[in-house]
Amino acid sequence: MKSPLRLVSELIPLSRGESTGRELYELIKELFPICRSITGEGLRSTLRILQKHIPLTLEEIPTGTPAFDWTVPKEWNIRDAYIKNSSGERIVDFQKSNLCVLNYSIPVNRKISLDELRAHLFTLPEQPEAIPYRTSYYREAWGFCLPHRLLESLAPGEYQVQIDSTLAAGHLSYGELLLPGESDEEILISAHACHPSLANDNLSGVAVAAFLARSLADVHRRYSYRFLFLPGTIGSIVWLSRNQQSASRISHGLVLACIWHVLKHLGSQNVRDFSPYGYDERQYCSPGFNLSVGCLSRTPHGQFPEYHTSEDNLDFVRPDALADSCACVLSILAALEENQTYRNRNPMCEPQLGRRGLYRQLGGLRDAGQLEMAMLWLLNLSDETHSVIDIAERSNLPFDCLRTAAATLRENGLLEAVVPRTMKSDVSLDSIAGNRR
Amino acid sequence: MKSPLRLVSELIPLSRGESTGRELYELIKELFPICRSITGEGLRSTLRILQKHIPLTLEEIPTGTPAFDWTVPKEWNIRDAYIKNSSGERIVDFQKSNLCVLNYSIPVNRKISLDELRAHLFTLPEQPEAIPYRTSYYREAWGFCLPHRLLESLAPGEYQVQIDSTLAAGHLSYGELLLPGESDEEILISAHACHPSLANDNLSGVAVAAFLARSLADVHRRYSYRFLFLPGTIGSIVWLSRNQQSASRISHGLVLACIWHVLKHLGSQNVRDFSPYGYDERQYCSPGFNLSVGCLSRTPHGQFPEYHTSEDNLDFVRPDALADSCACVLSILAALEENQTYRNRNPMCEPQLGRRGLYRQLGGLRDAGQLEMAMLWLLNLSDETHSVIDIAERSNLPFDCLRTAAATLRENGLLEAVVPRTMKSDVSLDSIAGNRR
Amino acid sequence: MKSPLRLVSELIPLSRGESTGRELYELIKELFPICRSITGEGLRSTLRILQKHIPLTLEEIPTGTPAFDWTVPKEWNIRDAYIKNSSGERIVDFQKSNLCVLNYSIPVNRKISLDELRAHLFTLPEQPEAIPYRTSYYREAWGFCLPHRLLESLAPGEYQVQIDSTLAAGHLSYGELLLPGESDEEILISAHACHPSLANDNLSGVAVAAFLARSLADVHRRYSYRFLFLPGTIGSIVWLSRNQQSASRISHGLVLACIWHVLKHLGSQNVRDFSPYGYDERQYCSPGFNLSVGCLSRTPHGQFPEYHTSEDNLDFVRPDALADSCACVLSILAALEENQTYRNRNPMCEPQLGRRGLYRQLGGLRDAGQLEMAMLWLLNLSDETHSVIDIAERSNLPFDCLRTAAATLRENGLLEAVVPRTMKSDVSLDSIAGNRR
């Protein structure tokens, strides 16, 4: 009988396995065809699929509910949409790509001249084969998105346009899961789940967040973890308006977006400064909350050409890269979970590591091994003021190596864990992923 | 009837007009031929010409007046000077260039051999066509400055040297103008006006300062502005010795020098550190005063080859560049004048800009416009601790754009100006133009 | 009769003389053949040779004496060692190079097959001609070090191995010298003296430290100087364990190692960060002491190919470079000794340097001389808060130049030395040589 996993760090190598990537990719594939929006059956069924994997609570907030400066909008649902040419051919067809409808389009069904139609068509002249993704949530409108090449080929004449949608009182849905830990201080993992058939933005974030929720359920947790799957902007605003109390317990947070492949070498060179034109960290970091929430992305939104186009499809995400992203987030979480401040119990000079078998016996060598370096750094800086994360930054050694060395030194009575004054470390997720403060 | 200009920022586009450059150039052209020095009729008549444009008060400080460690020197005046060769030709002629006399030369009138004369001749071997500018204010001497090429061509023999100057008890002159503002905190604009026929150093600074004085007279001023036109070093020392009280009210200051063309893109890359071998900021920043005074220059003194030579002439300054310099200084002043700290009145999440018509309605676009970005930054950082200048630095957006966005948000009740604890902003002119602190 | 030297700075030019380099080289040459270790006659005789030059006190600490987490080991002595081939030839011979024995080898005398012997042989495959330097202080072992080329040429068969050493109760020796100064605050100069025939590491440090001790004996000292010549690691640990009181008086310290040629242009580009895999600064900087002790090296240990091999020999060190190193350390010490904080007695504007003959009389020149710049910087920053070292960093002028300028200004009544609040300057040796804090 296998003993249960104990530590977040033990999840890291597991997550790198081939099965992780495959599983994530399968989930993305299952969710991809659904036409999501900030409300409606697409979003709701997405959350229900996630419930098959994790015990998500679904919340349904009625249209008209106030949320700070905002109001929950009408619920949008769509069954079909097309543009037919004079020959009755569907030249733009919702059944083939749900991106082809301006998201939140009001219903329409009429014959219209090409000239009149043009005002309702959206294309990307600089990417003529791609269908752009466009929305009009808060101003009632209708429209179609199509490849620019197709627009150029349209003959003058009359076209039949049909959008079989409804925009009516209903609900805004979101999913929430709290994994309680030793402390009620929370780490927030938030993913937006409102985009239609777009793979990297945002199904990669949704899938990775779901995987994390399931993995973290099985291990010892120092922090509590709150997972949110919600429509962008309005979703986080609604959640914050209903959970001001809970929000104050969030000490670190990550918005996962476009992360099919976060960089392998986490480092400050990848940290981008907070921008208020980001994802939901905009809301979590608004001055009234100002939480330590960063955004973890592969390439920031808007900076890859596939962004918000039909080219952000299932070919654009890769199983191995998705697994890498999971391992990366787990590495960050493991560092927070297992961060510790120590006191060197032999602070006067170095203790004699050699007689404890912790140091190679042969002298005169050019280099010490990484583990020996880690022990020396830990002994030198463990003065109750430097945490292991601090020492990792100072020594430029991997956190994992320092954690292992610290465990060894502890077993040998050379280090003693000290209760930090507060559990909040001075290194937070936002310093890794870029946050306002 | 035109309504009066209200704000310093409104002067910026006006100053960019073609007429500004022409006007500045005309003033420089009028002042160029005058043989100025740190005292005397040349300096005095320069100040009188400025009085035609701005209501400058002329101060006359008698020779012998003590000023800290210094004493007002004798007044120097000159009518003519030349070196004649044996044929009686004026080979060096003050009438052709007043640079050719060592500034502050005592009178001389005698025949002298070339060998003896050499000790009184100054040239620039590395710029053989240029006449250098040299002075001897505080040690009585006489001399001539000439092109090195000319020196090399001089035949042995006797030369007639004549300097028709006087060095006698008189006065040191300077001009001063105070434009009172809402607050008695002052912004100091100081220009040295003691150089003879040199265009960039220092007539460009004199002309731009005069233009600013005239322009600022017509607008609403939050700060008071003090303009000083004075001889370098001794002038600022004399002024400071007579105005210790006033000096303490100077919260920001700029020494304008060599600014025929300040760089268009103001930015930290152009900020040079304070050096005690600069212009009058040396005195304003001496430890007993230590004012926040920087120096605004195109190329710092001594770092362009025309510096202090006959090549710094009317061809070296250009009308359009002078106008640019004015606009640049006005931009700095406008930022100080119109800087403001706000409170976001909807601090919980972002307010819904779209329903106020402040945000494009179509979603999914790659980039937000600059004005939308400015609004988002303002809303995010307006927590009563960040001024608009602070937000400009943080967001890397132009101050103007943020100012416009702030006005819009204010009209919509989303921002509220808060009275800053003190009017002194933490961003000062010296952080723009390089100052000791 | 020559007047006595007064200041540390006066030693700098003297130390640059040819005789310094020769003398240092001769001392290194005398010490080179001795087979040193962390205990034993080799170390002891090295310290006795130093006593011919400086009044070093020798301390002898018995085997078994506890020192924090460590214990003074048995004393090791060696008379001879070799490997003979079947023909009876000494193919590895201690008489030719003492590096060829694993330092601290226990005695051995037997016939052994090549295969069995291999486990006791150490070579450097990547430097096949060099003999590596290896030790086994704390685990009883025996072995030989040899060129890899030689190892490869060994024929199978039997070899006679002999190590005529003793490892028995005895003493650990170290040398100490205190030169008392005006203050009992101490500057520590520590050199390890435990390496056998290796010239740069550590005889260069030993020789330079001895030279410094002799030179500093003759001059006025503001600080007290403590010199330690000890075996690496165990030596500094033993000293610290016996001198916890004295250690607290060390305000600055340098470990001299591998310094046959420290870089001529001392500057921050040469400052390496503290690493706990360094020399004895590891012990001085352990958290229980955390002294301001840096390490001064030419190339840090392990980063030059000759490090810990037979190629670090008398050809690897050069007299002129050794003299340079002395001058360099003296420059650092002179800056500390002669650092001073001043008050500008004419703080309102600049004093008129010209009328005191301190400033060139001719105006208009492009550049001021370095000495004039130094005077201007000193006058500008001498507000009782900036020391001359601070001003050197701010102005990027050499300390020497500022010191000279300060003396001139002081003679002219323009600067006045102020008693610093505490003698500890905020610039310490460790900021020059890289230290933990």
PDB file of C-alpha atoms in Angstrom, chain C residues 94-168:
ATOM      1  CA  PHE C  94      58.789  13.682  -1.815  1.00  0.00           C
ATOM      2  CA  GLN C  95      62.354  15.054  -1.965  1.00  0.00           C
ATOM      3  CA  LYS C  96      61.588  16.482  -5.401  1.00  0.00           C
ATOM      4  CA  SER C  97      58.131  17.853  -4.618  1.00  0.00           C
ATOM      5  CA  ASN C  98      56.345  17.773  -1.283  1.00  0.00           C
ATOM      6  CA  LEU C  99      53.042  18.067  -3.152  1.00  0.00           C
ATOM      7  CA  CYS C 100      53.424  14.444  -4.188  1.00  0.00           C
ATOM      8  CA  VAL C 101      52.229  13.220  -0.793  1.00  0.00           C
ATOM      9  CA  LEU C 102      48.599  13.471   0.182  1.00  0.00           C
ATOM     10  CA  ASN C 103      49.001  16.088   2.923  1.00  0.00           C
ATOM     11  CA  TYR C 104      48.422  14.536   6.399  1.00  0.00           C
ATOM     12  CA  SER C 105      49.081  10.989   5.079  1.00  0.00           C
ATOM     13  CA  ILE C 106      49.497   8.390   7.795  1.00  0.00           C
ATOM     14  CA  PRO C 107      52.723   6.348   7.608  1.00  0.00           C
ATOM     15  CA  VAL C 108      52.864   3.436   5.198  1.00  0.00           C
ATOM     16  CA  ASN C 109      55.648   1.167   4.040  1.00  0.00           C
ATOM     17  CA  ARG C 110      54.821  -1.773   1.841  1.00  0.00           C
ATOM     18  CA  LYS C 111      54.803  -3.472  -1.517  1.00  0.00           C
ATOM     19  CA  ILE C 112      51.564  -3.082  -3.413  1.00  0.00           C
ATOM     20  CA  SER C 113      50.214  -3.925  -6.868  1.00  0.00           C
ATOM     21  CA  LEU C 114      49.450  -1.133  -9.315  1.00  0.00           C
ATOM     22  CA  ASP C 115      45.765  -1.923  -9.152  1.00  0.00           C
ATOM     23  CA  GLU C 116      45.674  -1.600  -5.381  1.00  0.00           C
ATOM     24  CA  LEU C 117      47.860   1.502  -5.553  1.00  0.00           C
ATOM     25  CA  ARG C 118      45.533   3.300  -7.952  1.00  0.00           C
ATOM     26  CA  ALA C 119      42.984   3.979  -5.190  1.00  0.00           C
ATOM     27  CA  HIS C 120      45.676   6.026  -3.421  1.00  0.00           C
ATOM     28  CA  LEU C 121      46.784   8.087  -6.413  1.00  0.00           C
ATOM     29  CA  PHE C 122      45.456  11.543  -7.303  1.00  0.00           C
ATOM     30  CA  THR C 123      45.983  13.196 -10.678  1.00  0.00           C
ATOM     31  CA  LEU C 124      44.487  15.926 -12.844  1.00  0.00           C
ATOM     32  CA  PRO C 125      43.527  14.347 -16.186  1.00  0.00           C
ATOM     33  CA  GLU C 126      42.780  17.782 -17.649  1.00  0.00           C
ATOM     34  CA  GLN C 127      46.245  19.135 -16.629  1.00  0.00           C
ATOM     35  CA  PRO C 128      48.318  16.001 -17.276  1.00  0.00           C
ATOM     36  CA  GLU C 129      51.713  17.551 -16.415  1.00  0.00           C
ATOM     37  CA  ALA C 130      50.717  19.054 -13.081  1.00  0.00           C
ATOM     38  CA  ILE C 131      50.827  17.483  -9.631  1.00  0.00           C
ATOM     39  CA  PRO C 132      47.624  18.267  -7.757  1.00  0.00           C
ATOM     40  CA  TYR C 133      47.641  19.351  -4.095  1.00  0.00           C
ATOM     41  CA  ARG C 134      45.366  17.170  -1.981  1.00  0.00           C
ATOM     42  CA  THR C 135      44.832  16.823   1.758  1.00  0.00           C
ATOM     43  CA  SER C 136      43.085  14.534   4.191  1.00  0.00           C
ATOM     44  CA  TYR C 137      43.274  16.289   7.530  1.00  0.00           C
ATOM     45  CA  TYR C 138      40.306  14.810   9.294  1.00  0.00           C
ATOM     46  CA  ARG C 139      40.067  11.303   7.893  1.00  0.00           C
ATOM     47  CA  GLU C 140      43.116   9.090   8.319  1.00  0.00           C
ATOM     48  CA  ALA C 141      44.345   8.131   4.865  1.00  0.00           C
ATOM     49  CA  TRP C 142      47.465   7.895   2.773  1.00  0.00           C
ATOM     50  CA  GLY C 143      48.070   8.710  -0.812  1.00  0.00           C
ATOM     51  CA  PHE C 144      50.263  10.214  -3.508  1.00  0.00           C
ATOM     52  CA  CYS C 145      49.677  13.007  -6.008  1.00  0.00           C
ATOM     53  CA  LEU C 146      51.345  12.810  -9.403  1.00  0.00           C
ATOM     54  CA  PRO C 147      51.142  14.031 -12.989  1.00  0.00           C
ATOM     55  CA  HIS C 148      48.443  12.226 -14.916  1.00  0.00           C
ATOM     56  CA  ARG C 149      50.970  11.575 -17.706  1.00  0.00           C
ATOM     57  CA  LEU C 150      53.095   9.616 -15.237  1.00  0.00           C
ATOM     58  CA  LEU C 151      50.134   7.611 -14.007  1.00  0.00           C
ATOM     59  CA  GLU C 152      49.325   6.618 -17.573  1.00  0.00           C
ATOM     60  CA  SER C 153      52.878   5.393 -18.135  1.00  0.00           C
ATOM     61  CA  LEU C 154      52.958   3.097 -15.087  1.00  0.00           C
ATOM     62  CA  ALA C 155      53.469  -0.552 -15.952  1.00  0.00           C
ATOM     63  CA  PRO C 156      51.492  -3.235 -14.149  1.00  0.00           C
ATOM     64  CA  GLY C 157      53.382  -4.917 -11.362  1.00  0.00           C
ATOM     65  CA  GLU C 158      54.494  -4.292  -7.842  1.00  0.00           C
ATOM     66  CA  TYR C 159      55.503  -0.972  -6.344  1.00  0.00           C
ATOM     67  CA  GLN C 160      57.184  -0.081  -3.102  1.00  0.00           C
ATOM     68  CA  VAL C 161      55.359   2.702  -1.281  1.00  0.00           C
ATOM     69  CA  GLN C 162      56.834   4.486   1.704  1.00  0.00           C
ATOM     70  CA  ILE C 163      55.545   7.437   3.682  1.00  0.00           C
ATOM     71  CA  ASP C 164      57.760   8.246   6.611  1.00  0.00           C
ATOM     72  CA  SER C 165      55.346  10.440   8.548  1.00  0.00           C
ATOM     73  CA  THR C 166      54.033  10.689  12.075  1.00  0.00           C
ATOM     74  CA  LEU C 167      50.590  11.695  13.232  1.00  0.00           C
ATOM     75  CA  ALA C 168      50.633  12.100  16.984  1.00  0.00           C
TER      76      ALA C 168
END
